Each structure stands twice: as C-alpha cells, then as structure tokens.
Short mmCIF file of C-alpha atoms and ligand atoms in Angstrom, two decimals:
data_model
loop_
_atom_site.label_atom_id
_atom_site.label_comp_id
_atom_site.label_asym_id
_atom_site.label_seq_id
_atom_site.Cartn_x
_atom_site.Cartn_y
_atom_site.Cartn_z
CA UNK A 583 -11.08 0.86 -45.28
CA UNK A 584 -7.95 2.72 -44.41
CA UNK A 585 -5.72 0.22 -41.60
CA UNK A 586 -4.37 2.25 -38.53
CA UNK A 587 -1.76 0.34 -37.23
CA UNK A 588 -0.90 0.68 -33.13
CA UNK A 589 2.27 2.36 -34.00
CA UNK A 590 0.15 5.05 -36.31
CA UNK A 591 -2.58 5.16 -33.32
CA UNK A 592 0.59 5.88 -30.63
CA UNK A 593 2.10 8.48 -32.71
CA UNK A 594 -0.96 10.59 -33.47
CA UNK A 595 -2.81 10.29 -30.21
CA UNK A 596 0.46 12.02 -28.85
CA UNK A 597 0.53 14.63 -31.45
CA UNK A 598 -3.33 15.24 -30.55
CA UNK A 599 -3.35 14.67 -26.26
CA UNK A 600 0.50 14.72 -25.29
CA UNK A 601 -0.04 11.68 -23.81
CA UNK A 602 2.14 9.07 -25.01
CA UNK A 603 6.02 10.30 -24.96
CA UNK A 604 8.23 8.02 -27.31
CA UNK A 605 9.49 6.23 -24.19
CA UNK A 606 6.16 5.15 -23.11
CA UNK A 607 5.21 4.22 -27.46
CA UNK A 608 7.93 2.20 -27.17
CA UNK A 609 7.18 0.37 -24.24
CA UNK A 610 3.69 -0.45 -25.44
CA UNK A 611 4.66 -1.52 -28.75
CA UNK A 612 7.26 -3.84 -27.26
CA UNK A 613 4.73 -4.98 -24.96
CA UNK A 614 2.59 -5.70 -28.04
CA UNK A 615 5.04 -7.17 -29.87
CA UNK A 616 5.63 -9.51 -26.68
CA UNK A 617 1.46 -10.49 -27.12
CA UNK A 618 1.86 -11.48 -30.57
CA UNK A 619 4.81 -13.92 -29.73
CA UNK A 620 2.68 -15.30 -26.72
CA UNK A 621 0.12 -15.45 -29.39
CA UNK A 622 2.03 -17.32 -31.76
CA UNK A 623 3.11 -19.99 -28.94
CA UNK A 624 -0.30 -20.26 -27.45
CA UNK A 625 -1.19 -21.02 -31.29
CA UNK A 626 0.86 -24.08 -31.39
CA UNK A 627 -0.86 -26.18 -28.60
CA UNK A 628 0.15 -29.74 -28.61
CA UNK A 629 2.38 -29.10 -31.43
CA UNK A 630 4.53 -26.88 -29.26
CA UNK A 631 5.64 -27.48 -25.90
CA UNK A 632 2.90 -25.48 -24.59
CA UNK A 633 0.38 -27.70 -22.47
CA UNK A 634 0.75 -29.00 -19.24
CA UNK A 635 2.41 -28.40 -15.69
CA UNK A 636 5.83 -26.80 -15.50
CA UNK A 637 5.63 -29.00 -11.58
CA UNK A 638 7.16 -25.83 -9.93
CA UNK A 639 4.82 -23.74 -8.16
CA UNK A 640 4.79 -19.54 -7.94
CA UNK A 641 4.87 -17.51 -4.88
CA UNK A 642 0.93 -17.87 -4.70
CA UNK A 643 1.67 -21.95 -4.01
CA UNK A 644 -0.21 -22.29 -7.46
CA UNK A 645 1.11 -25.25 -9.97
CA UNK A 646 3.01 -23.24 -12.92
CA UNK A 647 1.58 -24.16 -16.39
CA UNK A 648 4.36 -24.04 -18.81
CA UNK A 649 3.06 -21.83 -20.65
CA UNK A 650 2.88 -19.00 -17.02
CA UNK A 651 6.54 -19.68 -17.46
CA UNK A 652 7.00 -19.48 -21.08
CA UNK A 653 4.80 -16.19 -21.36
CA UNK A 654 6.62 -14.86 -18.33
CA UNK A 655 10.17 -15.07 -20.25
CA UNK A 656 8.97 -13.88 -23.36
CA UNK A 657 7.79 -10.62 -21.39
CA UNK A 658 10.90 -9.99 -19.39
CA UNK A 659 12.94 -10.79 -22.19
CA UNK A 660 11.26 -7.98 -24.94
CA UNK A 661 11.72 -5.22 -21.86
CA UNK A 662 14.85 -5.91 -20.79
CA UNK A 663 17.24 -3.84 -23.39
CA UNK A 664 14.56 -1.29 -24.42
CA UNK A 665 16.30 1.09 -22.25
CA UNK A 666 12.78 2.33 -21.11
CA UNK A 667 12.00 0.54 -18.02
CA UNK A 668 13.16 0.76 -14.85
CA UNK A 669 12.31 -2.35 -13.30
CA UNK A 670 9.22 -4.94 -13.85
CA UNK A 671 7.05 -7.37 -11.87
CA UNK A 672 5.23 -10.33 -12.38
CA UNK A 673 2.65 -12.85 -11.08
CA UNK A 674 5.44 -15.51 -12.09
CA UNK A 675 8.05 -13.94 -9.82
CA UNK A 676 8.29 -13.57 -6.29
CA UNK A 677 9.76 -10.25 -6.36
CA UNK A 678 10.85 -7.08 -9.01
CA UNK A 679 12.79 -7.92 -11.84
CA UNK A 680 15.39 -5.32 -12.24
CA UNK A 681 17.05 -4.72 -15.30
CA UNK A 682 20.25 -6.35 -15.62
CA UNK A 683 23.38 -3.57 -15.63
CA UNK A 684 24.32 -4.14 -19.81
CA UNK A 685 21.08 -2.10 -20.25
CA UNK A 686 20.46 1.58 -19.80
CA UNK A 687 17.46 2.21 -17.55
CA UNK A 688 14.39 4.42 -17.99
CA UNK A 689 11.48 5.36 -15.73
CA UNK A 690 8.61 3.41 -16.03
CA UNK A 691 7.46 0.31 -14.41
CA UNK A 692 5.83 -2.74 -15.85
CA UNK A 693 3.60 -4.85 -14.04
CA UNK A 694 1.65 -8.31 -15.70
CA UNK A 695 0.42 -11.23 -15.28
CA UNK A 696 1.57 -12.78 -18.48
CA UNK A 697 -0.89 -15.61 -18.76
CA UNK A 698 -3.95 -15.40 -17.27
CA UNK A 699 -6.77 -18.06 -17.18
CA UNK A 700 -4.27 -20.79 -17.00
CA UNK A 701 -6.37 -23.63 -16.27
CA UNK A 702 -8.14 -22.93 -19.65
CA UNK A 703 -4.63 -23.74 -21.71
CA UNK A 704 -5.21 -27.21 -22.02
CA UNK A 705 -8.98 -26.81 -22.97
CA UNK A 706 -8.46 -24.52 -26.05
CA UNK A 707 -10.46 -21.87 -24.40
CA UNK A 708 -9.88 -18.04 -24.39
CA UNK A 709 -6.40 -16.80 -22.26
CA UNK A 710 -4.95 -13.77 -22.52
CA UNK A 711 -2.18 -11.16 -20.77
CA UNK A 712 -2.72 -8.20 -18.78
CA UNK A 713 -0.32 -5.55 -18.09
CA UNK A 714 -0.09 -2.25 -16.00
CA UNK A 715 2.51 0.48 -16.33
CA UNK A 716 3.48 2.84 -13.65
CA UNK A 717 6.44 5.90 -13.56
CA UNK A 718 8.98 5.08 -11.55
CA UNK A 719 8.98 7.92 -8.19
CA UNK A 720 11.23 11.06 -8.86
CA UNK A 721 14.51 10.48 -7.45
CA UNK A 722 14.29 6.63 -7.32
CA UNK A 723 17.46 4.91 -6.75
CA UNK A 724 17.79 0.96 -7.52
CA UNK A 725 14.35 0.23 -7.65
CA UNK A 726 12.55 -1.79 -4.43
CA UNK A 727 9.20 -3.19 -4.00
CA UNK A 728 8.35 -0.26 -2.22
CA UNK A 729 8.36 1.71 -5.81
CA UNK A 730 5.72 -0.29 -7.38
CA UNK A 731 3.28 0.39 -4.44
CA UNK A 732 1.26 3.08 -5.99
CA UNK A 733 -2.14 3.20 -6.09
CA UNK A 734 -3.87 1.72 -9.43
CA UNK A 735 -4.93 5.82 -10.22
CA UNK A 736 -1.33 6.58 -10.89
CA UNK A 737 -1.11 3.90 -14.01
CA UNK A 738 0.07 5.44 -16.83
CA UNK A 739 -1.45 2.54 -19.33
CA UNK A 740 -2.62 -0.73 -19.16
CA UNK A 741 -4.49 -3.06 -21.17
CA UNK A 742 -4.60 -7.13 -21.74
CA UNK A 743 -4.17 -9.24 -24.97
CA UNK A 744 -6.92 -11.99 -25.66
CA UNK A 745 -5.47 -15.02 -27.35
CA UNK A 746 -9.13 -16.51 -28.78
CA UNK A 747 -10.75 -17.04 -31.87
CA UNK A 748 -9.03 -13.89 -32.51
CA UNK A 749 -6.29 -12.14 -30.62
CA UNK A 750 -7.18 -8.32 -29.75
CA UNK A 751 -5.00 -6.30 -27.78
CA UNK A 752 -7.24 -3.51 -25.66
CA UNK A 753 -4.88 -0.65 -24.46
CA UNK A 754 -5.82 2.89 -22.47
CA UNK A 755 -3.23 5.31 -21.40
CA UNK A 756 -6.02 7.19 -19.85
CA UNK A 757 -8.06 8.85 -23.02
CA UNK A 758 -10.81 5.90 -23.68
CA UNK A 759 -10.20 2.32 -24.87
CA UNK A 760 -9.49 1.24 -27.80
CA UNK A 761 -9.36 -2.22 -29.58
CA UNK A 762 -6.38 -3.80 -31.92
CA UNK A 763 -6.92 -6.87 -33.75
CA UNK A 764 -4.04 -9.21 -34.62
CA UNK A 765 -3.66 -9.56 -38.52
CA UNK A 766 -2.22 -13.31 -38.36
CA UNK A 767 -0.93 -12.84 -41.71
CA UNK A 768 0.76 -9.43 -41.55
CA UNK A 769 1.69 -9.88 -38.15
CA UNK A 770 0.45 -6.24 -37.38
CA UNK A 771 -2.17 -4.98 -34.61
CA UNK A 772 -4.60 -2.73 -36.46
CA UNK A 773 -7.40 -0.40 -35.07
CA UNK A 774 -10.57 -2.36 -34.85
CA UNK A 775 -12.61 -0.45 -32.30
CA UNK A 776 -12.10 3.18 -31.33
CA UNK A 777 -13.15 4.34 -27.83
CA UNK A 778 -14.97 1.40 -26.46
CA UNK A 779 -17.96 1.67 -24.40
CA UNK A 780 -19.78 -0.56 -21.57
CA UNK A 781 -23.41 0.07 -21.53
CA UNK A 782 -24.42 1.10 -17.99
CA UNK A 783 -27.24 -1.33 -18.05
CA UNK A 784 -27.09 -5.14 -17.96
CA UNK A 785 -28.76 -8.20 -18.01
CA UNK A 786 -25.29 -10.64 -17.91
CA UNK A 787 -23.25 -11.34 -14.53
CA UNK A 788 -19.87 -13.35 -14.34
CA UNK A 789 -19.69 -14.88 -10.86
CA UNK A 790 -18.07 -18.72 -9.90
CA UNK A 791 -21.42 -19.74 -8.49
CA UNK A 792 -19.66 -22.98 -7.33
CA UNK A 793 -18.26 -20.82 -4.07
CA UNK A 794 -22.15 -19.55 -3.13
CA UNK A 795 -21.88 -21.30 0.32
CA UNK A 796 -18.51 -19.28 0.82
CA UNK A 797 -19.99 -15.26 0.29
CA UNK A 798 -20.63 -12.87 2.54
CA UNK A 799 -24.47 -11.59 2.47
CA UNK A 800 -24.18 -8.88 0.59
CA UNK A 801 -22.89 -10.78 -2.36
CA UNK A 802 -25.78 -13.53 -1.63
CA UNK A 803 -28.39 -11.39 -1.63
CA UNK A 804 -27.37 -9.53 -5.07
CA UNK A 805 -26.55 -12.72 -6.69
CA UNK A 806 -30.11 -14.33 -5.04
CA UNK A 807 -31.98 -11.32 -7.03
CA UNK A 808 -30.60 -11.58 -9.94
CA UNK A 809 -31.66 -15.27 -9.92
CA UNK A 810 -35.42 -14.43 -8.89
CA UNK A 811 -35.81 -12.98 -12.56
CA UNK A 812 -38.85 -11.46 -13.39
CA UNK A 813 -41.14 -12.50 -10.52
CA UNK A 814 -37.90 -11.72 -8.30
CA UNK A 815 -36.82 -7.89 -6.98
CA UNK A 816 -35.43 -6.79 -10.21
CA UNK A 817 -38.80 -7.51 -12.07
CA UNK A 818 -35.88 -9.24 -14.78
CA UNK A 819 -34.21 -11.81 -16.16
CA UNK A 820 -30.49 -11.94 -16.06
CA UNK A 821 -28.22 -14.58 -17.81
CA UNK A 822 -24.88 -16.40 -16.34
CA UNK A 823 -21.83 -15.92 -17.71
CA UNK A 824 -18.73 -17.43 -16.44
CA UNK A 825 -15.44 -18.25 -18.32
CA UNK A 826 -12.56 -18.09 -15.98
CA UNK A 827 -9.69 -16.65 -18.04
CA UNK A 828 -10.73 -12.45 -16.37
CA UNK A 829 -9.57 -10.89 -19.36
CA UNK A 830 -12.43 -13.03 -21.61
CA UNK A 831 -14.64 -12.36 -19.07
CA UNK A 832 -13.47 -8.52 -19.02
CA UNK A 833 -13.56 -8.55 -22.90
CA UNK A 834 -17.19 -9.48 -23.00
CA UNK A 835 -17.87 -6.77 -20.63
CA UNK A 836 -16.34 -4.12 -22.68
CA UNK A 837 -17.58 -5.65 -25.80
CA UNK A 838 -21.11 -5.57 -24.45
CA UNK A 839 -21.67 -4.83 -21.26
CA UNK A 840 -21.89 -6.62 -17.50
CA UNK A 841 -20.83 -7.20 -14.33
CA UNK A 842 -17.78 -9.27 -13.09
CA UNK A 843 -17.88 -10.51 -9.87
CA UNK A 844 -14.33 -12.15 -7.72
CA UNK A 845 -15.36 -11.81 -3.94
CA UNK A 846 -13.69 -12.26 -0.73
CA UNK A 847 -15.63 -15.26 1.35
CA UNK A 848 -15.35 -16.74 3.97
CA UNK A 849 -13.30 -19.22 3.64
CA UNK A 850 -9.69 -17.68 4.04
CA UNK A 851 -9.81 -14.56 5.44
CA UNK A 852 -5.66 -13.78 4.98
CA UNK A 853 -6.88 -13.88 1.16
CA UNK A 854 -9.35 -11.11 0.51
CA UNK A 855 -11.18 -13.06 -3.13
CA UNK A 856 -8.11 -14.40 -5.73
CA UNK A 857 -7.28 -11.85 -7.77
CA UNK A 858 -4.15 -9.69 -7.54
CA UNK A 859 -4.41 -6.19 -7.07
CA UNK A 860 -1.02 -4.91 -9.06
CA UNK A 861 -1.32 -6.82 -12.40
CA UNK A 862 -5.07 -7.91 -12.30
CA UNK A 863 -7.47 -5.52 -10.92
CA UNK A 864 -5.66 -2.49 -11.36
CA UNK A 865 -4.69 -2.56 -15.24
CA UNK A 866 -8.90 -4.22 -15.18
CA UNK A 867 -10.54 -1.68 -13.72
CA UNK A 868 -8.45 1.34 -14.96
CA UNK A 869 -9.64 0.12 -18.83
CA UNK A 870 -13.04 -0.31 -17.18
CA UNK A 871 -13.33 2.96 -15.71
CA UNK A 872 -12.11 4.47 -19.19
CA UNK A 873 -14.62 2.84 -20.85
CA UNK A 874 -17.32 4.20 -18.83
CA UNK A 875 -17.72 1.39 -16.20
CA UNK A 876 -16.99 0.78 -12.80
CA UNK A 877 -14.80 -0.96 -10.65
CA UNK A 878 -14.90 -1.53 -6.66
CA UNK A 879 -14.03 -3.82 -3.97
CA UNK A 880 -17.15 -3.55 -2.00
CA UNK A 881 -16.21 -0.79 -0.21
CA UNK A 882 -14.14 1.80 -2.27
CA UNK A 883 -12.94 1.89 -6.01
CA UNK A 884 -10.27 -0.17 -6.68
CA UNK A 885 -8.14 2.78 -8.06
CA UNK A 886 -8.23 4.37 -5.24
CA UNK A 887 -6.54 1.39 -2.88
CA UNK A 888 -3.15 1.58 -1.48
CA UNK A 889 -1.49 -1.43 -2.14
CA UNK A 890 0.64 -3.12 0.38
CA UNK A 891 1.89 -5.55 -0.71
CA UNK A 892 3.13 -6.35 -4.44
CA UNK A 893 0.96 -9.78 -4.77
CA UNK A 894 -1.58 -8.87 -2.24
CA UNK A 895 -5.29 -9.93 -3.32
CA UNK A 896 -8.72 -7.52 -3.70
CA UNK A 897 -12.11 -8.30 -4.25
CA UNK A 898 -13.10 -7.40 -7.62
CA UNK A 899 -16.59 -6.04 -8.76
CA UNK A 900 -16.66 -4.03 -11.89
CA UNK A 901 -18.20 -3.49 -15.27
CA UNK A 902 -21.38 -1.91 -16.43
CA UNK A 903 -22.06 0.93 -13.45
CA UNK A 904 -25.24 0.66 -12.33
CA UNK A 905 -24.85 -3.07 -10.99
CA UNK A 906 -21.79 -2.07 -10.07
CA UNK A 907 -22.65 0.81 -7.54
CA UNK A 908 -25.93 -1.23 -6.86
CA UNK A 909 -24.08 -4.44 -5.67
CA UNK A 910 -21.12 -2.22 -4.18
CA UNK A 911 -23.85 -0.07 -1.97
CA UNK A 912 -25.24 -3.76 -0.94
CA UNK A 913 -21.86 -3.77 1.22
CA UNK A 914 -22.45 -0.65 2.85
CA UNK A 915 -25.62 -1.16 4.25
P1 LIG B 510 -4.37 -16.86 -13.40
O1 LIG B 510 -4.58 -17.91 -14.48
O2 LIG B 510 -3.53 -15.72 -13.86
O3 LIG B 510 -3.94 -17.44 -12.08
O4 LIG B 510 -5.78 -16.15 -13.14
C1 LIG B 510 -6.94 -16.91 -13.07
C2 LIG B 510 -8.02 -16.08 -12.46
C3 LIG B 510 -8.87 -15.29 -13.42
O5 LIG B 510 -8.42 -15.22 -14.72
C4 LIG B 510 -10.21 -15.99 -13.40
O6 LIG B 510 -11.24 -15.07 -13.47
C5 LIG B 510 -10.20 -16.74 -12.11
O7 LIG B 510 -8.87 -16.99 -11.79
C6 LIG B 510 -10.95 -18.04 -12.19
O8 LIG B 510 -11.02 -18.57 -10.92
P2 LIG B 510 -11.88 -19.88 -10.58
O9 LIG B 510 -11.09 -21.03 -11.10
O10 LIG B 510 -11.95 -19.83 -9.08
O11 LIG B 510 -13.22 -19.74 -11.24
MN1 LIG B 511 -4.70 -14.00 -13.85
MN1 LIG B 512 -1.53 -15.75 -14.62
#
C-alpha cells in the first residue's frame, strides 16, 4: 500500500480545493509535530516525569497535572518562531499568548487544550490534544482577547491527537475528516482513514451518569429512554459508554458512531456543563459536523454561538444526528 504522509495529504488537498495556503500547512504540521512530542512524553509514564500534580492550579481553579503543563509548553514553544501565528490561547493560560517580538508574526490564531482527559494520566487510559485555528480579523493590531471571540463557524481547521493504544491525529480544514496514524518507528503521521463518517443512527451514548440527580428534564427524560430498552419508548437497546478523556470519547464517535453528552445542571448555574467552548467544543463539533454529525447545546448549534468569553463553558451534545436533533428538540419543547 502506497503511505501518504500529512505533509503529502496538505500539499495536494491544496492543489485540488485551495484550501490549505503554505502558512496554514505549516501551522498544522507544526502542530503535528507538537502531538508526536506530547506523544513521546505521554509514552514515558513513570519513567518520565510525567504523572502526578504540578500543585498549581489554572484559571478554571482545577489542580494542574504536570503533564497540562508540560503539553502546554511543548505547544507554545513549536508556534512561537514559525512566523505564522499571530497569537495563541490555551486552557493552561489565563489569557492570549502573544508571540514574543524576536519572531515575525502571521495571521492565524491557535487555540488548544493541550491535554485533555487529565485525570486519566495516571491510569494509562486514552488522553489526547485538541486544537482550533482561527484568522486573525483584517486590520488587527497587537492581538486582544477580543480577536479570538469568533464564532466556532469561522475555524479555519481543527482536529485533536489521541495518545492510546495508538496515537491518530484527526484534522478537518473544512473538506471532511480524515485520520493519521503515528508510525512510532518512522516518526511520521500517515493517512489511515480518508473522509471519516458517523453513522446517523446509534445504539451507544457517552453521558457521566454519576451527575443524573443534577440534569435538567430534558436530559432526564432522553437519558431515562434510552435506559427503558426495548420494552421502553425507543422499542431498543442502547449501550453506555463513558471514558472521560472527550477526544476518546469523540474518537469512538467518529470511528463508529454515537452520541456525546456534557450538560449544564443544576448545580452551578454561572457554569453552563464543563467543557470550554474555544478549544473543546468548537474544534469537537466543527470535525463532527464535517463528518456528517451534529453538534448543539440544547438550544442552537454550537458553531453558531458567539463566544464571550475566551474560557467560557457550553453544554455539549453532538455526534451521530438523529439523537442529536432528537435529544436537542427534547429542550425545545
Ligand atoms: P480536561 O482534562 O482538559 O480538563 O478535560 C476533561 C473533560 C473531558 O475530556 C471529559 O469528557 C470530561 O472532562 C470528564 O468529566 P467528568 O470527570 O466530569 O466525567
Ligand atoms: Mn479537555
Ligand atoms: Mn486539558
């Protein structure tokens, strides 16, 4: 079988759709090449100094791990001198990094969380990286906060790296999804799955069941039918899926369909459910939507939000679209 590396894939999808300028290929590949040295440290566990609290906590008030920390650095680090960003932001980071002045500038914006699933490092289970890249706004000066507010339709690419059993890198820039694989030994991403697909139809949901006391009806009563299986509503049996790293839980979706649930509850109402808008659901549900799936808040695609706030936090409900839009009209009635 002939190997397509992600450089080969970059070049020729811009000869064939225009839609990945040499600034942007190089961002991505740096990006990549940030994964695979995440990869490589997350690789190490107790051999490196990878496991364990950093004791310093991020803007959210959650512990660091050291590895947040470690994969945050990496990241800034590989963009800084690329001369194609303009300015980045991170989970790990209060507010925008801007590129120091030795560096020439460019116009995109990079968003990530660089480690997500964090309380699965020390358990040897699945963690990965997500990213989101915006263009900076025409006629930006020093780049603010302000800049990175766009809404999740204006990404430009996104995609997350899986550190597992394998390490996969899943990228769109807005023509379909496609899947790299990490050869360990070469130290190359190569083409493993062209234009990935989530099946419409499902029988697997991805919920923390643990805060059931917390949701809001509509939630309840989706979650409540699935549960009834065959003598329930649905007339079906569903099965319960739940890892809590999002982009393993995403990467099962887009491998083979379902639905992944984050809600707001009850119990906080300043915090709308946990995930972050910017550098979670955004890059999430733009590769969802690519890939033929859905992705909401309850009320109105997640795309479509304006965010507010760089951190801020959205309910999340996406993946195959007919659970999707089922559990999403649940809110409107
Ligand atoms: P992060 O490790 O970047 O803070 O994100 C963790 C997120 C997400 O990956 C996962 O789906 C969710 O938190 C799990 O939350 P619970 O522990 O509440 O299940
Ligand atoms: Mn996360
Ligand atoms: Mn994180």
């Amino acid at each position: 079988m002939k190997r397509i590396s992600l450089t080969q894939y970059l070049v020729e999808e811009q000869r064939q759709h225009n839609t990945i300028p040499a600034e942007l290929r190089l961002l991505i590949e740096v990006v990549a090449r940030a994964c695979k040295t995440i990869s490589h440290a997350v690789g190490k566990g107790a051999l490196g100094e990878v496991m364990g609290s950093a004791e310093t906590e991020n803007v959210q008030g959650e512990v660091q791990k050291k590895l947040d920390i470690i994969s945050n650095d990496i990241l800034l680090e590989a963009n800084e001198w690329g001369g194609h960003l303009a300015a980045m932001a991170s989970e790990e980071m209060e507010t925008i990094h801007l590129i120091p002045n030795r560096y020439p500038k460019g116009e995109y914006l990079l968003l990530f969380d660089p480690l997500d699933g964090s309380s699965n490092i020390d358990v040897n289970v699945s963690i990965g990286t997500i990213f989101s890249v915006l263009k900076a706004p025409e006629g930006m000066g020093v780049p603010t906060e302000q800049d990175f507010l766009q809404p999740g339709s204006q990404q430009v690419a996104a995609g997350y790296a899986v550190y597992g059993p394998q390490t996969v890198l899943v990228l769109t820039t807005g023509n379909g999804v496609n899947c790299f694989t990490l050869d360990r030994e070469m130290g190359s991403w190569v083409l493993t799955q062209r234009n990935m697909q989530i099946p419409t139809e499902t029988k697997e949901f991805a919920i923390n069941a643990s805060n059931a006391r917390h949701w809001f009806p509509p939630v309840t009563r989706y979650v409540n039918e699935l549960l009834a299986g065959d003598s329930g509503p649905r007339s079906s049996n569903f099965n319960m899926r739940w890892i809590a790293s999002m982009v393993a839980d995403v990467h099962r979706i887009l491998s083979r369909g379902g639905v992944f649930i984050y809600p707001a509850d009850t119990r906080d109402t300043k915090m709308p459910g946990k995930l972050r808008l910017m550098y979670e659901a955004n890059p999430m549900a733009f590769l969802v939507e690519q890939a033929g799936g859905a992705a909401t808040n309850g009320a109105q695609r997640i795309l479509d939000i304006q965010p507010e706030k760089l951190h801020q936090r959205v309910p999340v409900f996406l993946g195959s679209k007919s659970e999707v839009e089922r559990v999403t009209a649940y809110h409107q009635e």
